[in-house]
Amino acid sequence: MRDRAIIWSGLAMFLLFATFPFWHNLSAAVTSKGPNPVLPANARQCVAPVEYMKTSHMTLLLDWREQVVRQGRREFTAFNGQRYNMSLTSTCLEQCHSSGKAQFCDRCHDYAAASVPCWDCHVDFKSTLRSAK
Amino acid sequence: MKTSLSALSLVLAIALAAAAASRFVWLLPLLAVALPYGTLAIFLAGLSWRVVCWSRSPVPFRIPTVCGQQKSLAWIKSARLESPHSTPGVVARMALEILLFRSLFRNTRSRLEDGPRLIQREAKWLWLGALAFHWSLLIILLRHLRFFVEPVPKVAVLLENLDGFFRIGAPVLLVTDVVVLAALLYLLQRRFRDPQVRFISLFTDYFALLLLLGIAATGVWMRYFARVDAVAVKQFVLSLTIFAPALPKNPGPLFFAHFALAGTLAAYLPFSKLMHMGGVFLSPTRNLANNNRRKRHINPWNYPVKVHTYEEWEAEFRDKLEAAGLPVERP
């Protein structure tokens, strides 16, 4: 008794699944261009160098949270001597990234499917106001 | 000790060689383009070749290993899962085996006590460690679809959210990352601690475990400590999937160590004991129904054998038999 038909169709199914990224991306005409977050119009320099912010903004924000919530310190001195108020909503989003969560944070975070625990507590005012209207 | 050390040094050598090679621009095409395509081709072709070879071997008899009552008379209760007589029973038995490692759940450990008395006791830790490892690996692999597919499939997002359920830190701690490392370390120390298991452990046993451990460790390091630019990594991986490879901007040596180790695993898998990934589906002691007596199974390579029956022999020598006065069947 041989079950070649069953075995080969099982193998074909596995191969189809294993090569899913290839045929999906080719058929959906995906490019490797990457996301395009809307950058601030007026500000040129972030609170840390761009390369650092790209990979480690979450540790900076966690550090800010620690400083503000647990130690009551609000002032942050950046690498270039500039001083900032440590606040995600009123510094990052209001002073520079006025495009907001949807057009700045989410662009890359959706692209890489990285969950953003910030918004578990913080409120994204823009989208909340928009949905309230 | 020697085999485990040589396996460890091989894994370390691959990781370090890849990390060092990523420093040289002229080696990048080899590392970032030739390696992934080459190892993937070896993986797919090797795996298909092994499965096709297996599919060509004839299975003339039903050889299930069972531990239950065979289906016979209507008034004798049969064990549908332990000794399946029909396809649905076989499918259920296979599903339990593949998804829950049912046969490993029956693992026992024997010990000789004073008397002398042989004591068999249940040993479930291997089952638990194996189950934790395999399920974590599956979830981790599916989670990696976020780097390979754009837009990210819903299942990858769902798994990521479930995995990061505890919302610890940022990047969010993923439970499977912890579980896979713990399970692999358990499986590795089991080979060292138990003298009998250590005795039968070969190079390939250590190499597979250490390779997986190396992949998990570099992945964890990259996500939580070195913090590689995930967007750049995804751009690079997507460029590979559309056959327009764009060399990564700056993912760093750690990424390439992870990448090379994963490639090694893919290329090594079809030619190693890790091929149980496909083999578990084709185990004749599991995937055959126990219906040797209920159904007639004819050997597929039976060919017509030329026979000479007694009747024909008697007809051939009838005159001689009668002349000698010997009794004949047909007078």
CSV table of C-alpha atoms in Angstrom, one decimal:
chain,number,residue,atom,x,y,z
A,1,MET,CA,0.0,0.0,0.0
A,2,ARG,CA,1.5,3.3,-1.0
A,3,ASP,CA,0.1,6.7,-0.3
A,4,ARG,CA,2.1,8.7,-2.7
A,5,ALA,CA,-0.7,11.1,-3.7
A,6,ILE,CA,-1.3,12.0,-0.1
A,7,ILE,CA,2.4,12.4,0.7
A,8,TRP,CA,3.1,14.5,-2.3
A,9,SER,CA,0.1,16.8,-1.8
A,10,GLY,CA,1.2,17.3,1.8
A,11,LEU,CA,4.7,18.1,0.6
A,12,ALA,CA,3.3,20.6,-2.0
A,13,MET,CA,1.3,22.3,0.7
A,14,PHE,CA,4.4,22.7,2.9
A,15,LEU,CA,6.4,24.1,0.0
A,16,LEU,CA,3.6,26.5,-0.8
A,17,PHE,CA,3.5,27.7,2.7
A,18,ALA,CA,7.3,27.9,3.1
A,19,THR,CA,7.6,30.1,0.1
A,20,PHE,CA,4.6,32.2,1.0
A,21,PRO,CA,6.6,35.4,1.5
A,22,PHE,CA,8.0,35.1,-2.0
A,23,TRP,CA,4.9,34.6,-4.0
A,24,HIS,CA,2.8,36.9,-1.8
A,25,ASN,CA,5.2,39.8,-2.1
A,26,LEU,CA,5.8,39.3,-5.8
A,27,SER,CA,2.1,39.1,-6.6
A,28,ALA,CA,1.3,42.1,-4.4
A,29,ALA,CA,4.1,44.1,-6.0
A,30,VAL,CA,5.7,44.9,-2.6
A,31,THR,CA,8.8,47.0,-2.7
A,32,SER,CA,11.6,47.3,-0.2
A,33,LYS,CA,11.1,51.1,0.0
A,34,GLY,CA,10.0,51.1,3.6
A,35,PRO,CA,7.7,53.3,5.6
A,36,ASN,CA,7.5,57.0,5.3
A,37,PRO,CA,6.8,58.6,8.6
A,38,VAL,CA,5.8,62.3,8.4
A,39,LEU,CA,8.8,64.2,9.8
A,40,PRO,CA,8.5,67.5,11.7
A,41,ALA,CA,8.3,70.5,9.5
A,42,ASN,CA,10.1,73.0,11.8
A,43,ALA,CA,12.5,71.1,14.0
A,44,ARG,CA,15.7,69.6,12.6
A,45,GLN,CA,17.3,67.9,15.7
A,46,CYS,CA,15.7,65.3,17.9
A,47,VAL,CA,16.5,65.0,21.6
A,48,ALA,CA,19.1,62.4,20.6
A,49,PRO,CA,21.0,61.5,17.3
A,50,VAL,CA,18.7,60.0,14.7
A,51,GLU,CA,20.6,56.7,14.6
A,52,TYR,CA,20.1,56.3,18.4
A,53,MET,CA,16.4,57.3,18.2
A,54,LYS,CA,15.8,54.8,15.4
A,55,THR,CA,16.8,51.8,17.4
A,56,SER,CA,16.5,52.9,21.0
A,57,HIS,CA,13.7,55.6,21.4
A,58,MET,CA,11.8,53.1,23.5
A,59,THR,CA,14.5,52.9,26.2
A,60,LEU,CA,14.7,56.7,26.2
A,61,LEU,CA,11.0,57.0,26.7
A,62,LEU,CA,11.0,54.3,29.4
A,63,ASP,CA,13.8,56.2,31.1
A,64,TRP,CA,11.8,59.4,31.0
A,65,ARG,CA,8.8,57.6,32.5
A,66,GLU,CA,11.0,56.4,35.3
A,67,GLN,CA,12.4,59.9,35.9
A,68,VAL,CA,9.1,61.7,35.9
A,69,VAL,CA,6.8,59.2,37.6
A,70,ARG,CA,9.1,57.7,40.2
A,71,GLN,CA,11.6,60.5,40.8
A,72,GLY,CA,9.6,63.6,40.0
A,73,ARG,CA,12.3,65.0,37.7
A,74,ARG,CA,11.0,66.7,34.6
A,75,GLU,CA,14.1,68.3,33.0
A,76,PHE,CA,16.1,66.5,30.4
A,77,THR,CA,19.4,67.7,29.1
A,78,ALA,CA,20.0,66.4,25.6
A,79,PHE,CA,23.4,65.4,24.2
A,80,ASN,CA,23.9,68.8,22.7
A,81,GLY,CA,23.1,70.7,25.9
A,82,GLN,CA,19.6,71.6,25.0
A,83,ARG,CA,17.0,71.3,27.8
A,84,TYR,CA,13.6,69.7,27.3
A,85,ASN,CA,10.6,68.9,29.4
A,86,MET,CA,10.3,65.1,29.7
A,87,SER,CA,6.9,64.5,28.2
A,88,LEU,CA,5.7,62.3,25.3
A,89,THR,CA,2.6,64.2,24.6
A,90,SER,CA,3.6,67.8,25.4
A,91,THR,CA,7.2,67.7,24.2
A,92,CYS,CA,7.6,65.0,21.5
A,93,LEU,CA,4.1,65.2,19.9
A,94,GLU,CA,3.2,68.9,20.4
A,95,GLN,CA,6.5,70.7,19.9
A,96,CYS,CA,7.9,68.7,16.9
A,97,HIS,CA,5.9,65.6,15.8
A,98,SER,CA,2.7,67.5,15.3
A,99,SER,CA,1.7,65.0,12.6
A,100,GLY,CA,0.8,62.8,15.6
A,101,LYS,CA,0.8,59.1,16.4
A,102,ALA,CA,-1.0,57.9,13.3
A,103,GLN,CA,1.4,59.6,10.8
A,104,PHE,CA,4.6,59.4,12.7
A,105,CYS,CA,4.7,56.5,15.2
A,106,ASP,CA,2.3,54.1,13.5
A,107,ARG,CA,4.0,54.3,10.1
A,108,CYS,CA,7.1,52.3,11.2
A,109,HIS,CA,5.4,50.4,14.0
A,110,ASP,CA,2.8,49.0,11.6
A,111,TYR,CA,5.4,48.3,9.1
A,112,ALA,CA,7.5,46.2,11.5
A,113,ALA,CA,4.4,45.1,13.5
A,114,ALA,CA,6.1,46.3,16.7
A,115,SER,CA,3.5,46.9,19.5
A,116,VAL,CA,3.6,50.3,21.1
A,117,PRO,CA,2.9,49.9,24.9
A,118,CYS,CA,3.0,53.8,25.3
A,119,TRP,CA,-0.6,54.1,24.1
A,120,ASP,CA,-1.8,51.5,26.7
A,121,CYS,CA,-1.9,54.5,29.1
A,122,HIS,CA,-1.3,57.7,27.0
A,123,VAL,CA,-4.1,59.2,25.0
A,124,ASP,CA,-3.6,60.0,21.4
A,125,PHE,CA,-5.4,63.4,21.4
A,126,LYS,CA,-5.7,63.9,17.7
A,127,SER,CA,-7.4,60.6,16.8
A,128,THR,CA,-9.6,60.8,20.0
A,129,LEU,CA,-10.7,64.3,19.0
A,130,ARG,CA,-11.3,63.3,15.4
A,131,SER,CA,-13.4,60.3,16.4
A,132,ALA,CA,-15.3,62.5,18.9
A,133,LYS,CA,-16.4,65.0,16.2
B,1,MET,CA,32.4,16.2,26.7
B,2,LYS,CA,34.5,16.2,23.6
B,3,THR,CA,31.5,16.0,21.2
B,4,SER,CA,29.6,18.7,23.0
B,5,LEU,CA,32.6,21.0,23.0
B,6,SER,CA,33.2,20.5,19.3
B,7,ALA,CA,29.6,21.2,18.6
B,8,LEU,CA,29.8,24.3,20.7
B,9,SER,CA,32.9,25.5,18.9
B,10,LEU,CA,31.3,24.9,15.5
B,11,VAL,CA,28.3,27.0,16.4
B,12,LEU,CA,30.4,29.7,17.8
B,13,ALA,CA,32.7,29.6,14.8
B,14,ILE,CA,29.7,30.1,12.4
B,15,ALA,CA,28.3,33.0,14.5
B,16,LEU,CA,31.7,34.7,14.8
B,17,ALA,CA,32.6,34.2,11.2
B,18,ALA,CA,29.4,35.8,10.1
B,19,ALA,CA,29.8,38.6,12.5
B,20,ALA,CA,33.3,39.2,11.4
B,21,ALA,CA,32.5,38.9,7.7
B,22,SER,CA,29.8,41.6,8.0
B,23,ARG,CA,32.6,44.1,8.7
B,24,PHE,CA,34.0,43.7,5.2
B,25,VAL,CA,32.0,45.3,2.5
B,26,TRP,CA,33.2,43.0,-0.2
B,27,LEU,CA,32.0,40.0,1.8
B,28,LEU,CA,28.5,41.4,2.2
B,29,PRO,CA,27.0,40.1,-1.0
B,30,LEU,CA,28.1,36.6,0.0
B,31,LEU,CA,26.6,36.9,3.4
B,32,ALA,CA,23.5,38.8,2.6
B,33,VAL,CA,22.5,37.4,-0.7
B,34,ALA,CA,24.3,34.1,-1.5
B,35,LEU,CA,23.9,32.7,2.0
B,36,PRO,CA,20.1,33.1,2.3
B,37,TYR,CA,19.2,32.0,-1.2
B,38,GLY,CA,21.7,29.1,-1.1
B,39,THR,CA,20.6,27.8,2.3
B,40,LEU,CA,16.9,28.2,1.4
B,41,ALA,CA,17.4,26.3,-1.8
B,42,ILE,CA,19.2,23.5,0.0
B,43,PHE,CA,16.5,23.4,2.6
B,44,LEU,CA,13.6,23.1,0.2
B,45,ALA,CA,15.3,20.8,-2.3
B,46,GLY,CA,16.8,18.6,0.5
B,47,LEU,CA,13.5,18.3,2.4
B,48,SER,CA,11.6,17.5,-0.8
B,49,TRP,CA,14.1,14.9,-1.8
B,50,ARG,CA,14.0,13.2,1.6
B,51,VAL,CA,10.2,13.1,1.6
B,52,VAL,CA,10.0,11.9,-2.0
B,53,CYS,CA,12.5,9.1,-1.2
B,54,TRP,CA,10.3,8.1,1.8
B,55,SER,CA,7.2,8.2,-0.3
B,56,ARG,CA,8.7,5.7,-2.8
B,57,SER,CA,9.5,3.1,-0.2
B,58,PRO,CA,6.7,0.5,-0.2
B,59,VAL,CA,4.8,-0.3,3.0
B,60,PRO,CA,3.5,-3.8,2.4
B,61,PHE,CA,2.3,-4.5,5.9
B,62,ARG,CA,0.5,-2.7,8.6
B,63,ILE,CA,3.0,-2.2,11.4
B,64,PRO,CA,1.3,0.1,13.8
B,65,THR,CA,2.6,0.0,17.4
B,66,VAL,CA,-0.5,0.0,19.5
B,67,CYS,CA,-1.4,-0.2,23.1
B,68,GLY,CA,-5.1,-0.9,23.0
B,69,GLN,CA,-7.7,-3.5,22.0
B,70,GLN,CA,-7.9,-4.1,18.3
B,71,LYS,CA,-11.3,-3.8,16.6
B,72,SER,CA,-12.7,-7.3,16.2
B,73,LEU,CA,-16.2,-8.5,17.2
B,74,ALA,CA,-19.0,-6.0,17.8
B,75,TRP,CA,-19.3,-6.9,21.5
B,76,ILE,CA,-15.6,-6.4,22.3
B,77,LYS,CA,-14.9,-2.8,23.0
B,78,SER,CA,-12.0,-1.5,20.9
B,79,ALA,CA,-9.6,1.3,21.6
B,80,ARG,CA,-10.3,3.8,18.8
B,81,LEU,CA,-7.3,6.0,19.6
B,82,GLU,CA,-4.8,3.5,20.9
B,83,SER,CA,-5.5,1.0,18.1
B,84,PRO,CA,-7.3,2.8,15.4
B,85,HIS,CA,-9.0,0.7,12.7
B,86,SER,CA,-10.2,3.5,10.5
B,87,THR,CA,-8.8,6.7,8.9
B,88,PRO,CA,-10.5,9.2,11.3
B,89,GLY,CA,-8.9,7.2,14.2
B,90,VAL,CA,-5.5,7.4,12.6
B,91,VAL,CA,-5.9,11.1,11.9
B,92,ALA,CA,-6.8,11.7,15.5
B,93,ARG,CA,-3.9,9.6,16.8
B,94,MET,CA,-1.5,11.4,14.5
B,95,ALA,CA,-2.8,14.8,15.5
B,96,LEU,CA,-2.3,14.0,19.2
B,97,GLU,CA,1.1,12.7,18.4
B,98,ILE,CA,2.2,15.7,16.4
B,99,LEU,CA,0.5,18.4,18.4
B,100,LEU,CA,0.9,17.0,21.9
B,101,PHE,CA,3.7,14.4,21.7
B,102,ARG,CA,1.4,11.7,23.2
B,103,SER,CA,3.9,8.9,23.0
B,104,LEU,CA,6.5,11.0,24.8
B,105,PHE,CA,4.0,11.6,27.5
B,106,ARG,CA,4.2,7.9,28.4
B,107,ASN,CA,8.0,8.2,28.9
B,108,THR,CA,9.1,6.2,31.9
B,109,ARG,CA,12.3,6.0,33.9
B,110,SER,CA,13.6,2.7,35.4
B,111,ARG,CA,15.6,2.4,38.5
B,112,LEU,CA,17.1,-0.5,40.3
B,113,GLU,CA,16.5,-0.5,44.1
B,114,ASP,CA,17.6,-2.7,46.9
B,115,GLY,CA,16.1,-6.1,46.8
B,116,PRO,CA,16.9,-6.0,43.8
B,117,ARG,CA,13.7,-4.4,42.7
B,118,LEU,CA,13.1,-2.7,39.3
B,119,ILE,CA,11.1,0.4,39.7
B,120,GLN,CA,9.4,2.2,36.7
B,121,ARG,CA,8.2,5.6,37.2
B,122,GLU,CA,6.7,8.3,35.1
B,123,ALA,CA,9.1,10.9,33.7
B,124,LYS,CA,7.2,13.8,32.2
B,125,TRP,CA,9.9,16.5,32.2
B,126,LEU,CA,11.3,15.6,28.8
B,127,TRP,CA,7.7,15.7,27.4
B,128,LEU,CA,7.2,19.1,29.0
B,129,GLY,CA,10.5,20.5,27.8
B,130,ALA,CA,10.0,19.2,24.3
B,131,LEU,CA,6.5,20.5,24.0
B,132,ALA,CA,7.5,23.9,25.4
B,133,PHE,CA,10.3,24.1,22.9
B,134,HIS,CA,8.5,23.0,19.8
B,135,TRP,CA,5.4,25.2,20.4
B,136,SER,CA,7.6,28.2,21.2
B,137,LEU,CA,9.6,27.6,18.0
B,138,LEU,CA,6.4,27.4,15.9
B,139,ILE,CA,5.1,30.7,17.4
B,140,ILE,CA,8.4,32.4,16.9
B,141,LEU,CA,8.6,31.3,13.3
B,142,LEU,CA,5.1,32.5,12.6
B,143,ARG,CA,5.9,35.8,14.4
B,144,HIS,CA,8.8,36.3,12.1
B,145,LEU,CA,6.4,36.6,9.2
B,146,ARG,CA,6.3,40.3,10.2
B,147,PHE,CA,9.7,40.7,8.6
B,148,PHE,CA,8.9,38.7,5.5
B,149,VAL,CA,5.5,39.8,4.4
B,150,GLU,CA,4.1,43.3,3.8
B,151,PRO,CA,1.4,44.1,4.9
B,152,VAL,CA,2.0,42.0,8.1
B,153,PRO,CA,-0.4,39.1,8.2
B,154,LYS,CA,-3.1,39.3,10.9
B,155,VAL,CA,-1.9,36.1,12.5
B,156,ALA,CA,1.6,37.4,13.1
B,157,VAL,CA,0.2,40.5,14.8
B,158,LEU,CA,-2.2,38.5,16.9
B,159,LEU,CA,0.6,36.1,18.0
B,160,GLU,CA,2.8,39.1,18.8
B,161,ASN,CA,0.1,40.6,20.9
B,162,LEU,CA,-0.7,37.4,22.7
B,163,ASP,CA,3.0,36.7,23.2
B,164,GLY,CA,3.6,40.2,24.7
B,165,PHE,CA,0.5,39.8,26.9
B,166,PHE,CA,2.4,40.8,30.1
B,167,ARG,CA,3.4,44.2,28.6
B,168,ILE,CA,6.8,44.2,30.4
B,169,GLY,CA,9.2,46.8,29.2
B,170,ALA,CA,9.8,48.1,25.7
B,171,PRO,CA,10.4,46.3,23.4
B,172,VAL,CA,7.7,44.3,25.0
B,173,LEU,CA,8.9,41.0,26.6
B,174,LEU,CA,7.7,38.0,24.6
B,175,VAL,CA,6.8,34.9,26.6
B,176,THR,CA,8.0,32.5,23.9
B,177,ASP,CA,11.5,34.1,24.0
B,178,VAL,CA,11.8,33.2,27.6
B,179,VAL,CA,10.2,29.7,27.2
B,180,VAL,CA,12.3,28.7,24.2
B,181,LEU,CA,15.5,29.6,26.0
B,182,ALA,CA,14.5,27.8,29.2
B,183,ALA,CA,13.3,24.7,27.3
B,184,LEU,CA,16.5,24.5,25.2
B,185,LEU,CA,18.7,24.9,28.3
B,186,TYR,CA,16.7,22.2,30.0
B,187,LEU,CA,17.1,19.8,27.0
B,188,LEU,CA,20.8,20.6,26.9
B,189,GLN,CA,21.5,20.0,30.6
B,190,ARG,CA,19.5,16.8,30.5
B,191,ARG,CA,22.1,15.4,28.1
B,192,PHE,CA,24.9,16.4,30.4
B,193,ARG,CA,23.3,15.4,33.7
B,194,ASP,CA,21.9,11.9,33.0
B,195,PRO,CA,24.8,9.5,32.5
B,196,GLN,CA,22.8,7.2,30.2
B,197,VAL,CA,21.6,10.0,28.0
B,198,ARG,CA,25.1,11.5,27.9
B,199,PHE,CA,26.5,8.1,26.8
B,200,ILE,CA,24.2,7.9,23.8
B,201,SER,CA,24.5,11.6,22.9
B,202,LEU,CA,26.3,12.2,19.6
B,203,PHE,CA,27.7,15.3,18.0
B,204,THR,CA,24.6,15.9,16.0
B,205,ASP,CA,22.5,15.9,19.2
B,206,TYR,CA,24.6,18.7,20.7
B,207,PHE,CA,25.0,20.5,17.5
B,208,ALA,CA,21.2,20.8,16.9
B,209,LEU,CA,20.5,22.0,20.4
B,210,LEU,CA,23.4,24.5,20.4
B,211,LEU,CA,22.5,25.8,17.0
B,212,LEU,CA,18.9,26.4,18.1
B,213,LEU,CA,20.2,27.9,21.3
B,214,GLY,CA,22.6,30.2,19.3
B,215,ILE,CA,19.7,31.4,17.1
B,216,ALA,CA,17.5,32.1,20.1
B,217,ALA,CA,20.2,33.8,22.0
B,218,THR,CA,21.3,36.1,19.2
B,219,GLY,CA,17.6,36.9,18.5
B,220,VAL,CA,16.9,37.8,22.1
B,221,TRP,CA,20.1,39.8,22.3
B,222,MET,CA,19.2,41.6,19.1
B,223,ARG,CA,15.7,42.4,20.3
B,224,TYR,CA,16.2,43.4,23.9
B,225,PHE,CA,19.8,44.4,24.3
B,226,ALA,CA,21.5,45.5,21.1
B,227,ARG,CA,18.3,46.8,19.6
B,228,VAL,CA,18.7,46.3,15.9
B,229,ASP,CA,16.8,48.7,13.6
B,230,ALA,CA,13.8,46.5,12.8
B,231,VAL,CA,12.6,48.6,9.9
B,232,ALA,CA,16.0,48.3,8.1
B,233,VAL,CA,16.0,44.6,8.7
B,234,LYS,CA,12.5,44.3,7.2
B,235,GLN,CA,13.5,46.3,4.2
B,236,PHE,CA,16.4,44.0,3.6
B,237,VAL,CA,14.4,40.8,4.0
B,238,LEU,CA,11.6,42.1,1.8
B,239,SER,CA,14.2,42.9,-0.9
B,240,LEU,CA,15.3,39.3,-0.7
B,241,THR,CA,11.8,38.0,-1.1
B,242,ILE,CA,11.2,40.0,-4.3
B,243,PHE,CA,14.5,38.9,-5.8
B,244,ALA,CA,15.9,42.4,-5.8
B,245,PRO,CA,18.4,42.2,-3.0
B,246,ALA,CA,19.3,45.5,-1.5
B,247,LEU,CA,22.2,45.3,0.9
B,248,PRO,CA,21.2,46.2,4.4
B,249,LYS,CA,22.2,49.7,5.6
B,250,ASN,CA,23.5,49.0,9.1
B,251,PRO,CA,22.0,46.0,10.9
B,252,GLY,CA,25.3,45.1,12.6
B,253,PRO,CA,27.3,41.9,13.2
B,254,LEU,CA,24.7,40.5,15.6
B,255,PHE,CA,22.0,40.4,12.9
B,256,PHE,CA,24.4,38.5,10.6
B,257,ALA,CA,25.3,36.0,13.3
B,258,HIS,CA,21.6,35.3,13.7
B,259,PHE,CA,21.0,35.2,10.0
B,260,ALA,CA,23.9,32.8,9.3
B,261,LEU,CA,23.0,30.5,12.2
B,262,ALA,CA,19.4,30.3,10.9
B,263,GLY,CA,20.7,29.6,7.4
B,264,THR,CA,22.9,26.9,8.8
B,265,LEU,CA,19.9,25.3,10.5
B,266,ALA,CA,17.9,25.4,7.3
B,267,ALA,CA,20.6,23.8,5.2
B,268,TYR,CA,21.5,21.3,7.9
B,269,LEU,CA,17.9,20.2,8.6
B,270,PRO,CA,17.2,17.9,5.7
B,271,PHE,CA,20.3,15.9,6.3
B,272,SER,CA,20.0,15.5,10.1
B,273,LYS,CA,17.8,14.0,12.7
B,274,LEU,CA,15.9,17.3,12.6
B,275,MET,CA,14.2,15.9,9.6
B,276,HIS,CA,11.8,14.3,12.1
B,277,MET,CA,9.9,17.5,11.2
B,278,GLY,CA,8.7,15.7,8.0
B,279,GLY,CA,9.3,12.2,9.2
B,280,VAL,CA,6.8,12.3,12.0
B,281,PHE,CA,4.0,12.4,9.4
B,282,LEU,CA,5.4,9.3,7.7
B,283,SER,CA,6.0,7.0,10.7
B,284,PRO,CA,4.5,3.7,9.7
B,285,THR,CA,4.1,2.7,13.3
B,286,ARG,CA,1.8,5.6,13.8
B,287,ASN,CA,0.1,6.5,10.5
B,288,LEU,CA,-1.3,3.1,9.6
B,289,ALA,CA,-4.7,1.7,10.7
B,290,ASN,CA,-4.6,-1.5,12.7
B,291,ASN,CA,-6.7,-3.5,10.3
B,292,ASN,CA,-4.4,-6.4,9.4
B,293,ARG,CA,-7.1,-8.9,10.1
B,294,ARG,CA,-10.2,-7.0,9.0
B,295,LYS,CA,-8.9,-6.2,5.5
B,296,ARG,CA,-6.7,-8.2,3.1
B,297,HIS,CA,-3.5,-6.4,2.4
B,298,ILE,CA,-1.7,-7.7,-0.7
B,299,ASN,CA,2.0,-7.2,-1.1
B,300,PRO,CA,2.3,-4.6,-3.8
B,301,TRP,CA,5.3,-6.2,-5.4
B,302,ASN,CA,3.8,-9.7,-5.6
B,303,TYR,CA,4.4,-11.0,-9.1
B,304,PRO,CA,2.7,-14.1,-10.6
B,305,VAL,CA,4.8,-17.1,-9.4
B,306,LYS,CA,4.9,-20.2,-11.7
B,307,VAL,CA,3.6,-23.2,-9.7
B,308,HIS,CA,3.3,-26.8,-10.4
B,309,THR,CA,0.4,-28.3,-8.5
B,310,TYR,CA,0.1,-31.9,-7.4
B,311,GLU,CA,-2.8,-32.4,-9.8
B,312,GLU,CA,-0.5,-31.3,-12.7
B,313,TRP,CA,2.3,-33.5,-11.4
B,314,GLU,CA,0.0,-36.5,-11.2
B,315,ALA,CA,-1.3,-35.9,-14.7
B,316,GLU,CA,2.3,-35.6,-16.0
B,317,PHE,CA,3.4,-38.9,-14.4
B,318,ARG,CA,0.1,-40.8,-14.4
B,319,ASP,CA,1.2,-43.6,-16.6
B,320,LYS,CA,4.3,-44.2,-14.5
B,321,LEU,CA,2.4,-44.0,-11.3
B,322,GLU,CA,-0.2,-46.5,-12.5
B,323,ALA,CA,2.5,-48.8,-13.9
B,324,ALA,CA,4.2,-48.9,-10.5
B,325,GLY,CA,0.9,-49.5,-8.8
B,326,LEU,CA,1.0,-46.4,-6.7
B,327,PRO,CA,-2.3,-44.9,-5.5
B,328,VAL,CA,-3.4,-41.7,-7.4
B,329,GLU,CA,-5.8,-39.0,-6.4
B,330,ARG,CA,-7.8,-39.0,-9.6
B,331,PRO,CA,-8.2,-42.5,-10.9
